[in-house]
Amino acid sequence: MAAPGTTTDPVLTCGEVRTCLLPTREAVDERTAERLLRLRPDERVRLSRRPNRHAVSPDVLTGVDCRLPGAGGAKVRAVGTVTARAALVEGRVLQATAYFSAPATGPDRRRPWGYYLVRPGVLVPVGTLSPRAVAEGFLTRHAPDELDVGSIAEGRLSSISRLLLDSFDPPLTTTDTRVRWTASAASGGTEPALRFTVADDGLRTLELRLPPGTAPAAAAALCEDLALHDWLLTTVVDKLDGLRLGSADGRAALKVLRPLVDHLLHLWLPKARVERSLEALWDLLEQEPGFSRQWETQVRRVRDQLLLQAILTQREALGASLTTS
């Protein structure tokens, strides 16, 4: 039971998604995915095969007692647990997510751990917090003595990667990305909205206004889907950047293009596991900056280049044949 003058209804959810290529030569099968994601022995890995292969680990809780990031010098201590999980998409792309929700007020002094453990994934402030100050601070700054959920997500990735040391052989080099996000309920008749920002160091920030009553897990699933497709688009663009498309020396181009076709191009499937009530937010990204339009442009470049290289190879073979005869 909450203390007088407090509320347990969350007013803010914050998290971070880290996305990377699974460092194996080929995509792993369902049994291997299950082994990698068995983060808890008492719960099974959730598997699905439609509309694509997707495996999700059980949730793992991490207890914390620390300050929350806060803009404008706001200092708020919070106690509770952070939820973390990992997922594999088509046995090829690995994601780890850590997130928490927080009410606006909590007890005026720290309670025993039992008070917090019955609220999984919730960080209860000691006193009150300003949702706006915490959200802004979470997205823009992290002091050493403040909560860093990204490190919790990174810990999940590291534990899985250690299981792959004997089979470490990635088919292409890629850059890991981080999507740091906050979500609060749209109010006052305002429509759900998002603001997505890309930085140069692999960090993206995402500020969400969601329909009232949206579960924190549903918000996290939306952010994972956005993070996956941002990573795919970023990886393909980076690989094509600086590539001498149309050059006569097709070997270097093919060395880059073939892994993209073999391992990544078939993974583009926006909104595959996003709650229907949140699909309109994905549609906002289709308008600006236009995720799918950018993706389709890059895919055409890859396929056109492969066709060009095939034509050049045929010409070379024909020329060699005529010279020999």
PDB file of C-alpha atoms in Angstrom:
ATOM      1  CA  MET A   1       0.000   0.000   0.000  1.00  0.00           C
ATOM      2  CA  ALA A   2       1.336   3.409  -0.892  1.00  0.00           C
ATOM      3  CA  ALA A   3       2.067   5.885   1.847  1.00  0.00           C
ATOM      4  CA  PRO A   4      -0.384   8.777   2.368  1.00  0.00           C
ATOM      5  CA  GLY A   5       0.202  11.554  -0.114  1.00  0.00           C
ATOM      6  CA  THR A   6       1.942   9.321  -2.648  1.00  0.00           C
ATOM      7  CA  THR A   7       0.832   7.764  -5.919  1.00  0.00           C
ATOM      8  CA  THR A   8       2.038   4.630  -7.645  1.00  0.00           C
ATOM      9  CA  ASP A   9       0.757   5.617 -11.112  1.00  0.00           C
ATOM     10  CA  PRO A  10       3.749   6.131 -13.436  1.00  0.00           C
ATOM     11  CA  VAL A  11       4.056   9.559 -15.033  1.00  0.00           C
ATOM     12  CA  LEU A  12       7.320   8.883 -16.888  1.00  0.00           C
ATOM     13  CA  THR A  13       9.071   5.921 -18.497  1.00  0.00           C
ATOM     14  CA  CYS A  14      12.735   6.080 -19.514  1.00  0.00           C
ATOM     15  CA  GLY A  15      14.999   3.575 -21.191  1.00  0.00           C
ATOM     16  CA  GLU A  16      17.800   2.816 -23.605  1.00  0.00           C
ATOM     17  CA  VAL A  17      18.046   0.317 -26.468  1.00  0.00           C
ATOM     18  CA  ARG A  18      21.407  -0.916 -27.742  1.00  0.00           C
ATOM     19  CA  THR A  19      21.527  -2.617 -31.127  1.00  0.00           C
ATOM     20  CA  CYS A  20      24.338  -4.533 -32.817  1.00  0.00           C
ATOM     21  CA  LEU A  21      25.060  -7.299 -35.291  1.00  0.00           C
ATOM     22  CA  LEU A  22      25.345 -10.731 -33.724  1.00  0.00           C
ATOM     23  CA  PRO A  23      29.067 -11.489 -34.267  1.00  0.00           C
ATOM     24  CA  THR A  24      28.636 -14.878 -35.978  1.00  0.00           C
ATOM     25  CA  ARG A  25      29.288 -15.775 -39.625  1.00  0.00           C
ATOM     26  CA  GLU A  26      25.684 -16.916 -40.157  1.00  0.00           C
ATOM     27  CA  ALA A  27      22.382 -16.201 -38.467  1.00  0.00           C
ATOM     28  CA  VAL A  28      21.846 -18.519 -35.506  1.00  0.00           C
ATOM     29  CA  ASP A  29      19.015 -21.027 -35.418  1.00  0.00           C
ATOM     30  CA  GLU A  30      16.120 -21.078 -32.972  1.00  0.00           C
ATOM     31  CA  ARG A  31      17.787 -23.460 -30.522  1.00  0.00           C
ATOM     32  CA  THR A  32      20.931 -21.331 -30.344  1.00  0.00           C
ATOM     33  CA  ALA A  33      18.882 -18.168 -29.921  1.00  0.00           C
ATOM     34  CA  GLU A  34      17.093 -19.795 -27.023  1.00  0.00           C
ATOM     35  CA  ARG A  35      20.394 -20.722 -25.389  1.00  0.00           C
ATOM     36  CA  LEU A  36      21.839 -17.234 -25.797  1.00  0.00           C
ATOM     37  CA  LEU A  37      18.789 -15.470 -24.378  1.00  0.00           C
ATOM     38  CA  ARG A  38      18.184 -17.734 -21.391  1.00  0.00           C
ATOM     39  CA  LEU A  39      19.014 -14.953 -18.957  1.00  0.00           C
ATOM     40  CA  ARG A  40      16.999 -16.577 -16.177  1.00  0.00           C
ATOM     41  CA  PRO A  41      16.759 -20.315 -15.524  1.00  0.00           C
ATOM     42  CA  ASP A  42      13.215 -20.073 -14.148  1.00  0.00           C
ATOM     43  CA  GLU A  43      11.599 -18.539 -17.261  1.00  0.00           C
ATOM     44  CA  ARG A  44      11.578 -19.541 -20.908  1.00  0.00           C
ATOM     45  CA  VAL A  45      12.652 -17.497 -23.890  1.00  0.00           C
ATOM     46  CA  ARG A  46       9.675 -16.275 -25.912  1.00  0.00           C
ATOM     47  CA  LEU A  47       9.869 -17.360 -29.562  1.00  0.00           C
ATOM     48  CA  SER A  48       7.814 -16.331 -32.567  1.00  0.00           C
ATOM     49  CA  ARG A  49       8.151 -17.088 -36.259  1.00  0.00           C
ATOM     50  CA  ARG A  50       5.588 -14.761 -37.828  1.00  0.00           C
ATOM     51  CA  PRO A  51       5.914 -12.291 -39.430  1.00  0.00           C
ATOM     52  CA  ASN A  52       9.647 -12.950 -38.866  1.00  0.00           C
ATOM     53  CA  ARG A  53      11.775 -14.960 -36.462  1.00  0.00           C
ATOM     54  CA  HIS A  54      12.006 -13.164 -33.132  1.00  0.00           C
ATOM     55  CA  ALA A  55      13.285 -14.347 -29.759  1.00  0.00           C
ATOM     56  CA  VAL A  56      12.973 -12.381 -26.500  1.00  0.00           C
ATOM     57  CA  SER A  57      14.637 -13.167 -23.195  1.00  0.00           C
ATOM     58  CA  PRO A  58      12.842 -13.182 -19.852  1.00  0.00           C
ATOM     59  CA  ASP A  59      12.888  -9.862 -18.029  1.00  0.00           C
ATOM     60  CA  VAL A  60      15.758  -9.389 -15.580  1.00  0.00           C
ATOM     61  CA  LEU A  61      15.445  -6.894 -12.725  1.00  0.00           C
ATOM     62  CA  THR A  62      18.343  -4.828 -11.381  1.00  0.00           C
ATOM     63  CA  GLY A  63      17.962  -3.100  -8.036  1.00  0.00           C
ATOM     64  CA  VAL A  64      19.132   0.507  -7.846  1.00  0.00           C
ATOM     65  CA  ASP A  65      19.277   3.245  -5.221  1.00  0.00           C
ATOM     66  CA  CYS A  66      20.718   6.401  -6.747  1.00  0.00           C
ATOM     67  CA  ARG A  67      20.040   9.836  -8.141  1.00  0.00           C
ATOM     68  CA  LEU A  68      18.103  10.275 -11.347  1.00  0.00           C
ATOM     69  CA  PRO A  69      19.445  12.588 -14.066  1.00  0.00           C
ATOM     70  CA  GLY A  70      17.793  15.988 -13.786  1.00  0.00           C
ATOM     71  CA  ALA A  71      17.912  19.179 -15.816  1.00  0.00           C
ATOM     72  CA  GLY A  72      18.333  22.557 -14.160  1.00  0.00           C
ATOM     73  CA  GLY A  73      20.099  21.176 -11.119  1.00  0.00           C
ATOM     74  CA  ALA A  74      17.181  18.983 -10.059  1.00  0.00           C
ATOM     75  CA  LYS A  75      18.300  16.281  -7.617  1.00  0.00           C
ATOM     76  CA  VAL A  76      15.993  13.330  -7.084  1.00  0.00           C
ATOM     77  CA  ARG A  77      16.868  10.092  -5.335  1.00  0.00           C
ATOM     78  CA  ALA A  78      14.953   7.021  -6.500  1.00  0.00           C
ATOM     79  CA  VAL A  79      14.867   3.422  -5.333  1.00  0.00           C
ATOM     80  CA  GLY A  80      13.529   0.348  -7.070  1.00  0.00           C
ATOM     81  CA  THR A  81      14.266  -1.943  -9.999  1.00  0.00           C
ATOM     82  CA  VAL A  82      15.153  -1.478 -13.675  1.00  0.00           C
ATOM     83  CA  THR A  83      13.796  -3.980 -16.193  1.00  0.00           C
ATOM     84  CA  ALA A  84      16.214  -5.371 -18.797  1.00  0.00           C
ATOM     85  CA  ARG A  85      15.759  -7.831 -21.650  1.00  0.00           C
ATOM     86  CA  ALA A  86      17.480  -8.929 -24.833  1.00  0.00           C
ATOM     87  CA  ALA A  87      16.105  -9.918 -28.230  1.00  0.00           C
ATOM     88  CA  LEU A  88      17.336 -11.534 -31.439  1.00  0.00           C
ATOM     89  CA  VAL A  89      15.774 -10.632 -34.786  1.00  0.00           C
ATOM     90  CA  GLU A  90      16.027 -13.384 -37.429  1.00  0.00           C
ATOM     91  CA  GLY A  91      18.974 -14.792 -35.498  1.00  0.00           C
ATOM     92  CA  ARG A  92      21.048 -11.938 -36.874  1.00  0.00           C
ATOM     93  CA  VAL A  93      20.550  -8.631 -35.001  1.00  0.00           C
ATOM     94  CA  LEU A  94      20.925  -8.462 -31.223  1.00  0.00           C
ATOM     95  CA  GLN A  95      19.224  -5.855 -29.061  1.00  0.00           C
ATOM     96  CA  ALA A  96      19.274  -5.165 -25.338  1.00  0.00           C
ATOM     97  CA  THR A  97      16.878  -2.824 -23.578  1.00  0.00           C
ATOM     98  CA  ALA A  98      16.793  -1.445 -20.049  1.00  0.00           C
ATOM     99  CA  TYR A  99      13.951   0.760 -18.836  1.00  0.00           C
ATOM    100  CA  PHE A 100      11.978   1.909 -15.810  1.00  0.00           C
ATOM    101  CA  SER A 101       8.840   3.860 -15.009  1.00  0.00           C
ATOM    102  CA  ALA A 102       8.456   6.357 -12.183  1.00  0.00           C
ATOM    103  CA  PRO A 103       5.542   7.930 -10.313  1.00  0.00           C
ATOM    104  CA  ALA A 104       5.510  11.637  -9.504  1.00  0.00           C
ATOM    105  CA  THR A 105       5.695  11.150  -5.742  1.00  0.00           C
ATOM    106  CA  GLY A 106       6.909   8.566  -3.273  1.00  0.00           C
ATOM    107  CA  PRO A 107       7.476   8.170   0.461  1.00  0.00           C
ATOM    108  CA  ASP A 108       9.424  10.955   2.120  1.00  0.00           C
ATOM    109  CA  ARG A 109      12.039   8.467   3.325  1.00  0.00           C
ATOM    110  CA  ARG A 110      13.548   5.255   1.987  1.00  0.00           C
ATOM    111  CA  ARG A 111      11.536   2.124   2.633  1.00  0.00           C
ATOM    112  CA  PRO A 112      12.729  -1.508   3.069  1.00  0.00           C
ATOM    113  CA  TRP A 113      13.459  -3.387  -0.175  1.00  0.00           C
ATOM    114  CA  GLY A 114      10.217  -5.340   0.056  1.00  0.00           C
ATOM    115  CA  TYR A 115       8.319  -2.119  -0.652  1.00  0.00           C
ATOM    116  CA  TYR A 116      10.090  -1.759  -4.007  1.00  0.00           C
ATOM    117  CA  LEU A 117      10.298  -5.409  -5.052  1.00  0.00           C
ATOM    118  CA  VAL A 118       6.514  -5.673  -5.331  1.00  0.00           C
ATOM    119  CA  ARG A 119       6.722  -2.903  -7.968  1.00  0.00           C
ATOM    120  CA  PRO A 120       8.932  -4.499 -10.654  1.00  0.00           C
ATOM    121  CA  GLY A 121      10.421  -2.099 -13.157  1.00  0.00           C
ATOM    122  CA  VAL A 122       9.452   0.958 -11.079  1.00  0.00           C
ATOM    123  CA  LEU A 123      11.782   3.503  -9.505  1.00  0.00           C
ATOM    124  CA  VAL A 124      10.030   5.279  -6.651  1.00  0.00           C
ATOM    125  CA  PRO A 125      11.310   8.770  -5.822  1.00  0.00           C
ATOM    126  CA  VAL A 126      12.141   9.724  -2.292  1.00  0.00           C
ATOM    127  CA  GLY A 127       9.774  12.676  -2.138  1.00  0.00           C
ATOM    128  CA  THR A 128       8.692  14.181  -5.461  1.00  0.00           C
ATOM    129  CA  LEU A 129      10.141  14.465  -8.937  1.00  0.00           C
ATOM    130  CA  SER A 130       9.564  16.759 -11.869  1.00  0.00           C
ATOM    131  CA  PRO A 131       8.816  14.525 -14.892  1.00  0.00           C
ATOM    132  CA  ARG A 132       9.972  17.213 -17.325  1.00  0.00           C
ATOM    133  CA  ALA A 133      13.279  17.841 -15.521  1.00  0.00           C
ATOM    134  CA  VAL A 134      14.040  14.122 -15.232  1.00  0.00           C
ATOM    135  CA  ALA A 135      13.112  13.457 -18.878  1.00  0.00           C
ATOM    136  CA  GLU A 136      15.300  16.314 -20.125  1.00  0.00           C
ATOM    137  CA  GLY A 137      18.189  15.301 -17.896  1.00  0.00           C
ATOM    138  CA  PHE A 138      17.881  11.652 -18.899  1.00  0.00           C
ATOM    139  CA  LEU A 139      18.134  12.525 -22.608  1.00  0.00           C
ATOM    140  CA  THR A 140      20.884  15.133 -22.393  1.00  0.00           C
ATOM    141  CA  ARG A 141      23.206  14.483 -19.458  1.00  0.00           C
ATOM    142  CA  HIS A 142      24.565  11.690 -17.265  1.00  0.00           C
ATOM    143  CA  ALA A 143      26.742  12.491 -14.287  1.00  0.00           C
ATOM    144  CA  PRO A 144      28.889   9.682 -12.811  1.00  0.00           C
ATOM    145  CA  ASP A 145      26.726   9.452  -9.683  1.00  0.00           C
ATOM    146  CA  GLU A 146      23.419   9.295 -11.615  1.00  0.00           C
ATOM    147  CA  LEU A 147      21.504   6.325 -12.974  1.00  0.00           C
ATOM    148  CA  ASP A 148      22.812   5.013 -16.311  1.00  0.00           C
ATOM    149  CA  VAL A 149      20.402   2.424 -17.718  1.00  0.00           C
ATOM    150  CA  GLY A 150      22.555   2.160 -20.846  1.00  0.00           C
ATOM    151  CA  SER A 151      25.227   0.376 -18.816  1.00  0.00           C
ATOM    152  CA  ILE A 152      22.605  -2.147 -17.682  1.00  0.00           C
ATOM    153  CA  ALA A 153      21.609  -2.805 -21.299  1.00  0.00           C
ATOM    154  CA  GLU A 154      25.273  -3.082 -22.277  1.00  0.00           C
ATOM    155  CA  GLY A 155      25.737  -5.661 -19.547  1.00  0.00           C
ATOM    156  CA  ARG A 156      23.091  -7.854 -21.189  1.00  0.00           C
ATOM    157  CA  LEU A 157      24.866  -7.570 -24.557  1.00  0.00           C
ATOM    158  CA  SER A 158      28.229  -8.408 -22.989  1.00  0.00           C
ATOM    159  CA  SER A 159      26.917 -11.496 -21.220  1.00  0.00           C
ATOM    160  CA  ILE A 160      25.515 -12.815 -24.504  1.00  0.00           C
ATOM    161  CA  SER A 161      28.632 -11.928 -26.502  1.00  0.00           C
ATOM    162  CA  ARG A 162      30.815 -13.898 -24.071  1.00  0.00           C
ATOM    163  CA  LEU A 163      28.893 -17.022 -25.055  1.00  0.00           C
ATOM    164  CA  LEU A 164      29.994 -16.479 -28.675  1.00  0.00           C
ATOM    165  CA  LEU A 165      33.750 -16.122 -28.193  1.00  0.00           C
ATOM    166  CA  ASP A 166      34.406 -19.483 -29.868  1.00  0.00           C
ATOM    167  CA  SER A 167      32.340 -18.563 -32.942  1.00  0.00           C
ATOM    168  CA  PHE A 168      33.258 -14.884 -33.279  1.00  0.00           C
ATOM    169  CA  ASP A 169      33.330 -14.237 -37.041  1.00  0.00           C
ATOM    170  CA  PRO A 170      31.092 -11.339 -38.132  1.00  0.00           C
ATOM    171  CA  PRO A 171      30.368 -11.176 -41.877  1.00  0.00           C
ATOM    172  CA  LEU A 172      30.765  -7.383 -41.927  1.00  0.00           C
ATOM    173  CA  THR A 173      31.844  -4.618 -39.600  1.00  0.00           C
ATOM    174  CA  THR A 174      29.074  -2.434 -38.231  1.00  0.00           C
ATOM    175  CA  THR A 175      28.604   0.360 -35.714  1.00  0.00           C
ATOM    176  CA  ASP A 176      26.513  -0.249 -32.613  1.00  0.00           C
ATOM    177  CA  THR A 177      23.775   2.289 -31.928  1.00  0.00           C
ATOM    178  CA  ARG A 178      22.090   3.556 -28.767  1.00  0.00           C
ATOM    179  CA  VAL A 179      18.550   4.911 -28.603  1.00  0.00           C
ATOM    180  CA  ARG A 180      17.891   6.726 -25.334  1.00  0.00           C
ATOM    181  CA  TRP A 181      14.185   7.403 -24.872  1.00  0.00           C
ATOM    182  CA  THR A 182      11.573   8.899 -22.599  1.00  0.00           C
ATOM    183  CA  ALA A 183       7.807   8.451 -22.719  1.00  0.00           C
ATOM    184  CA  SER A 184       4.984  10.260 -20.985  1.00  0.00           C
ATOM    185  CA  ALA A 185       1.247  10.431 -21.553  1.00  0.00           C
ATOM    186  CA  ALA A 186      -0.184  12.957 -23.985  1.00  0.00           C
ATOM    187  CA  SER A 187      -2.566  15.205 -22.085  1.00  0.00           C
ATOM    188  CA  GLY A 188      -4.911  18.120 -22.516  1.00  0.00           C
ATOM    189  CA  GLY A 189      -6.325  16.805 -25.781  1.00  0.00           C
ATOM    190  CA  THR A 190      -2.889  16.771 -27.451  1.00  0.00           C
ATOM    191  CA  GLU A 191      -2.110  14.069 -29.981  1.00  0.00           C
ATOM    192  CA  PRO A 192       0.589  11.422 -29.413  1.00  0.00           C
ATOM    193  CA  ALA A 193       3.915  12.669 -30.781  1.00  0.00           C
ATOM    194  CA  LEU A 194       7.619  11.918 -30.993  1.00  0.00           C
ATOM    195  CA  ARG A 195      10.891  13.746 -31.492  1.00  0.00           C
ATOM    196  CA  PHE A 196      13.796  11.739 -32.855  1.00  0.00           C
ATOM    197  CA  THR A 197      17.353  13.126 -32.903  1.00  0.00           C
ATOM    198  CA  VAL A 198      20.496  11.566 -34.355  1.00  0.00           C
ATOM    199  CA  ALA A 199      23.966  12.364 -32.988  1.00  0.00           C
ATOM    200  CA  ASP A 200      27.339  11.531 -34.539  1.00  0.00           C
ATOM    201  CA  ASP A 201      28.542   9.166 -31.810  1.00  0.00           C
ATOM    202  CA  GLY A 202      25.963   6.431 -32.298  1.00  0.00           C
ATOM    203  CA  LEU A 203      23.519   7.984 -29.819  1.00  0.00           C
ATOM    204  CA  ARG A 204      19.944   8.756 -30.764  1.00  0.00           C
ATOM    205  CA  THR A 205      17.403  10.404 -28.483  1.00  0.00           C
ATOM    206  CA  LEU A 206      13.682   9.787 -28.688  1.00  0.00           C
ATOM    207  CA  GLU A 207      11.028  11.758 -26.817  1.00  0.00           C
ATOM    208  CA  LEU A 208       7.548  10.214 -26.892  1.00  0.00           C
ATOM    209  CA  ARG A 209       4.076  11.426 -25.984  1.00  0.00           C
ATOM    210  CA  LEU A 210       1.933   8.303 -25.840  1.00  0.00           C
ATOM    211  CA  PRO A 211      -1.794   7.592 -25.483  1.00  0.00           C
ATOM    212  CA  PRO A 212      -2.791   7.575 -21.797  1.00  0.00           C
ATOM    213  CA  GLY A 213      -2.596   4.126 -20.257  1.00  0.00           C
ATOM    214  CA  THR A 214       0.172   2.822 -22.531  1.00  0.00           C
ATOM    215  CA  ALA A 215       2.076   0.101 -20.676  1.00  0.00           C
ATOM    216  CA  PRO A 216       5.833   0.656 -20.186  1.00  0.00           C
ATOM    217  CA  ALA A 217       6.538  -2.661 -21.956  1.00  0.00           C
ATOM    218  CA  ALA A 218       4.590  -1.475 -25.012  1.00  0.00           C
ATOM    219  CA  ALA A 219       6.591   1.769 -25.073  1.00  0.00           C
ATOM    220  CA  ALA A 220       9.805  -0.255 -24.866  1.00  0.00           C
ATOM    221  CA  ALA A 221       8.685  -2.503 -27.753  1.00  0.00           C
ATOM    222  CA  LEU A 222       8.018   0.566 -29.919  1.00  0.00           C
ATOM    223  CA  CYS A 223      11.476   1.943 -29.130  1.00  0.00           C
ATOM    224  CA  GLU A 224      13.101  -1.410 -29.911  1.00  0.00           C
ATOM    225  CA  ASP A 225      11.385  -1.461 -33.297  1.00  0.00           C
ATOM    226  CA  LEU A 226      12.505   2.084 -34.080  1.00  0.00           C
ATOM    227  CA  ALA A 227      16.037   1.277 -32.893  1.00  0.00           C
ATOM    228  CA  LEU A 228      16.221  -1.836 -35.071  1.00  0.00           C
ATOM    229  CA  HIS A 229      15.236  -0.015 -38.243  1.00  0.00           C
ATOM    230  CA  ASP A 230      17.407   2.996 -37.480  1.00  0.00           C
ATOM    231  CA  TRP A 231      20.356   0.592 -37.065  1.00  0.00           C
ATOM    232  CA  LEU A 232      19.567  -1.149 -40.350  1.00  0.00           C
ATOM    233  CA  LEU A 233      19.329   2.145 -42.233  1.00  0.00           C
ATOM    234  CA  THR A 234      22.479   3.502 -40.585  1.00  0.00           C
ATOM    235  CA  THR A 235      24.465   0.360 -41.385  1.00  0.00           C
ATOM    236  CA  VAL A 236      23.505   0.258 -45.065  1.00  0.00           C
ATOM    237  CA  VAL A 237      24.114   3.998 -45.535  1.00  0.00           C
ATOM    238  CA  ASP A 238      27.522   3.732 -43.843  1.00  0.00           C
ATOM    239  CA  LYS A 239      28.526   0.797 -46.046  1.00  0.00           C
ATOM    240  CA  LEU A 240      27.538   2.594 -49.244  1.00  0.00           C
ATOM    241  CA  ASP A 241      29.175   5.848 -48.195  1.00  0.00           C
ATOM    242  CA  GLY A 242      32.474   6.197 -50.027  1.00  0.00           C
ATOM    243  CA  LEU A 243      31.990   3.018 -52.028  1.00  0.00           C
ATOM    244  CA  ARG A 244      33.034   3.517 -55.658  1.00  0.00           C
ATOM    245  CA  LEU A 245      29.697   2.609 -57.158  1.00  0.00           C
ATOM    246  CA  GLY A 246      29.871   1.957 -60.862  1.00  0.00           C
ATOM    247  CA  SER A 247      33.630   1.421 -60.855  1.00  0.00           C
ATOM    248  CA  ALA A 248      35.192  -1.108 -63.151  1.00  0.00           C
ATOM    249  CA  ASP A 249      36.847  -2.834 -60.209  1.00  0.00           C
ATOM    250  CA  GLY A 250      33.819  -4.675 -58.927  1.00  0.00           C
ATOM    251  CA  ARG A 251      35.550  -6.944 -56.438  1.00  0.00           C
ATOM    252  CA  ALA A 252      35.743  -4.316 -53.699  1.00  0.00           C
ATOM    253  CA  ALA A 253      32.111  -3.328 -54.255  1.00  0.00           C
ATOM    254  CA  LEU A 254      30.887  -6.918 -54.176  1.00  0.00           C
ATOM    255  CA  LYS A 255      32.789  -7.555 -50.955  1.00  0.00           C
ATOM    256  CA  VAL A 256      30.626  -4.874 -49.338  1.00  0.00           C
ATOM    257  CA  LEU A 257      27.331  -5.445 -51.158  1.00  0.00           C
ATOM    258  CA  ARG A 258      26.951  -9.209 -50.816  1.00  0.00           C
ATOM    259  CA  PRO A 259      26.889  -9.271 -46.989  1.00  0.00           C
ATOM    260  CA  LEU A 260      24.226  -6.551 -47.035  1.00  0.00           C
ATOM    261  CA  VAL A 261      22.027  -8.681 -49.272  1.00  0.00           C
ATOM    262  CA  ASP A 262      22.723 -11.922 -47.426  1.00  0.00           C
ATOM    263  CA  HIS A 263      22.302 -10.640 -43.882  1.00  0.00           C
ATOM    264  CA  LEU A 264      20.378  -7.363 -43.682  1.00  0.00           C
ATOM    265  CA  LEU A 265      18.098  -6.391 -46.551  1.00  0.00           C
ATOM    266  CA  HIS A 266      15.377  -8.888 -45.647  1.00  0.00           C
ATOM    267  CA  LEU A 267      15.084  -7.591 -42.072  1.00  0.00           C
ATOM    268  CA  TRP A 268      13.164  -4.407 -42.877  1.00  0.00           C
ATOM    269  CA  LEU A 269       9.671  -4.916 -41.424  1.00  0.00           C
ATOM    270  CA  PRO A 270       8.437  -1.820 -39.547  1.00  0.00           C
ATOM    271  CA  LYS A 271       5.688  -2.147 -36.914  1.00  0.00           C
ATOM    272  CA  ALA A 272       5.913  -5.952 -36.894  1.00  0.00           C
ATOM    273  CA  ARG A 273       5.588  -6.057 -33.100  1.00  0.00           C
ATOM    274  CA  VAL A 274       4.238  -2.629 -32.212  1.00  0.00           C
ATOM    275  CA  GLU A 275       0.879  -2.288 -30.494  1.00  0.00           C
ATOM    276  CA  ARG A 276      -1.781  -1.051 -32.879  1.00  0.00           C
ATOM    277  CA  SER A 277      -2.487   1.998 -30.720  1.00  0.00           C
ATOM    278  CA  LEU A 278       1.153   3.112 -31.241  1.00  0.00           C
ATOM    279  CA  GLU A 279       1.475   2.505 -34.980  1.00  0.00           C
ATOM    280  CA  ALA A 280       0.603   6.135 -35.744  1.00  0.00           C
ATOM    281  CA  LEU A 281       3.854   7.187 -34.071  1.00  0.00           C
ATOM    282  CA  TRP A 282       5.825   5.036 -36.519  1.00  0.00           C
ATOM    283  CA  ASP A 283       3.919   6.739 -39.317  1.00  0.00           C
ATOM    284  CA  LEU A 284       5.318  10.080 -38.129  1.00  0.00           C
ATOM    285  CA  LEU A 285       8.823   8.817 -38.879  1.00  0.00           C
ATOM    286  CA  GLU A 286       7.659   7.791 -42.333  1.00  0.00           C
ATOM    287  CA  GLN A 287       6.719  11.422 -42.932  1.00  0.00           C
ATOM    288  CA  GLU A 288       9.861  13.029 -41.481  1.00  0.00           C
ATOM    289  CA  PRO A 289      12.620  11.967 -41.987  1.00  0.00           C
ATOM    290  CA  GLY A 290      10.999   9.217 -44.077  1.00  0.00           C
ATOM    291  CA  PHE A 291      12.603   6.008 -42.850  1.00  0.00           C
ATOM    292  CA  SER A 292      11.133   3.655 -45.457  1.00  0.00           C
ATOM    293  CA  ARG A 293      11.767   6.079 -48.348  1.00  0.00           C
ATOM    294  CA  GLN A 294      15.416   6.306 -47.332  1.00  0.00           C
ATOM    295  CA  TRP A 295      15.624   2.533 -46.981  1.00  0.00           C
ATOM    296  CA  GLU A 296      14.073   1.866 -50.394  1.00  0.00           C
ATOM    297  CA  THR A 297      16.505   4.324 -51.993  1.00  0.00           C
ATOM    298  CA  GLN A 298      19.484   2.539 -50.452  1.00  0.00           C
ATOM    299  CA  VAL A 299      18.162  -0.901 -51.394  1.00  0.00           C
ATOM    300  CA  ARG A 300      17.782   0.235 -55.029  1.00  0.00           C
ATOM    301  CA  ARG A 301      21.383   1.441 -54.980  1.00  0.00           C
ATOM    302  CA  VAL A 302      22.560  -1.949 -53.723  1.00  0.00           C
ATOM    303  CA  ARG A 303      20.573  -3.907 -56.284  1.00  0.00           C
ATOM    304  CA  ASP A 304      21.470  -1.605 -59.177  1.00  0.00           C
ATOM    305  CA  GLN A 305      25.128  -1.913 -58.295  1.00  0.00           C
ATOM    306  CA  LEU A 306      24.910  -5.704 -58.128  1.00  0.00           C
ATOM    307  CA  LEU A 307      23.263  -5.728 -61.551  1.00  0.00           C
ATOM    308  CA  LEU A 308      25.950  -3.432 -62.938  1.00  0.00           C
ATOM    309  CA  GLN A 309      28.720  -5.603 -61.545  1.00  0.00           C
ATOM    310  CA  ALA A 310      27.091  -8.698 -63.069  1.00  0.00           C
ATOM    311  CA  ILE A 311      27.001  -6.977 -66.476  1.00  0.00           C
ATOM    312  CA  LEU A 312      30.649  -5.918 -66.187  1.00  0.00           C
ATOM    313  CA  THR A 313      31.645  -9.440 -65.183  1.00  0.00           C
ATOM    314  CA  GLN A 314      29.841 -10.904 -68.204  1.00  0.00           C
ATOM    315  CA  ARG A 315      31.569  -8.419 -70.504  1.00  0.00           C
ATOM    316  CA  GLU A 316      34.956  -9.298 -69.076  1.00  0.00           C
ATOM    317  CA  ALA A 317      34.256 -12.981 -69.511  1.00  0.00           C
ATOM    318  CA  LEU A 318      33.070 -12.420 -73.089  1.00  0.00           C
ATOM    319  CA  GLY A 319      36.145 -10.315 -73.862  1.00  0.00           C
ATOM    320  CA  ALA A 320      38.461 -12.974 -72.474  1.00  0.00           C
ATOM    321  CA  SER A 321      36.675 -15.621 -74.527  1.00  0.00           C
ATOM    322  CA  LEU A 322      37.026 -13.628 -77.770  1.00  0.00           C
ATOM    323  CA  THR A 323      40.705 -12.962 -77.062  1.00  0.00           C
ATOM    324  CA  THR A 324      41.362 -16.666 -76.501  1.00  0.00           C
ATOM    325  CA  SER A 325      39.564 -17.700 -79.680  1.00  0.00           C
TER     326      SER A 325
END
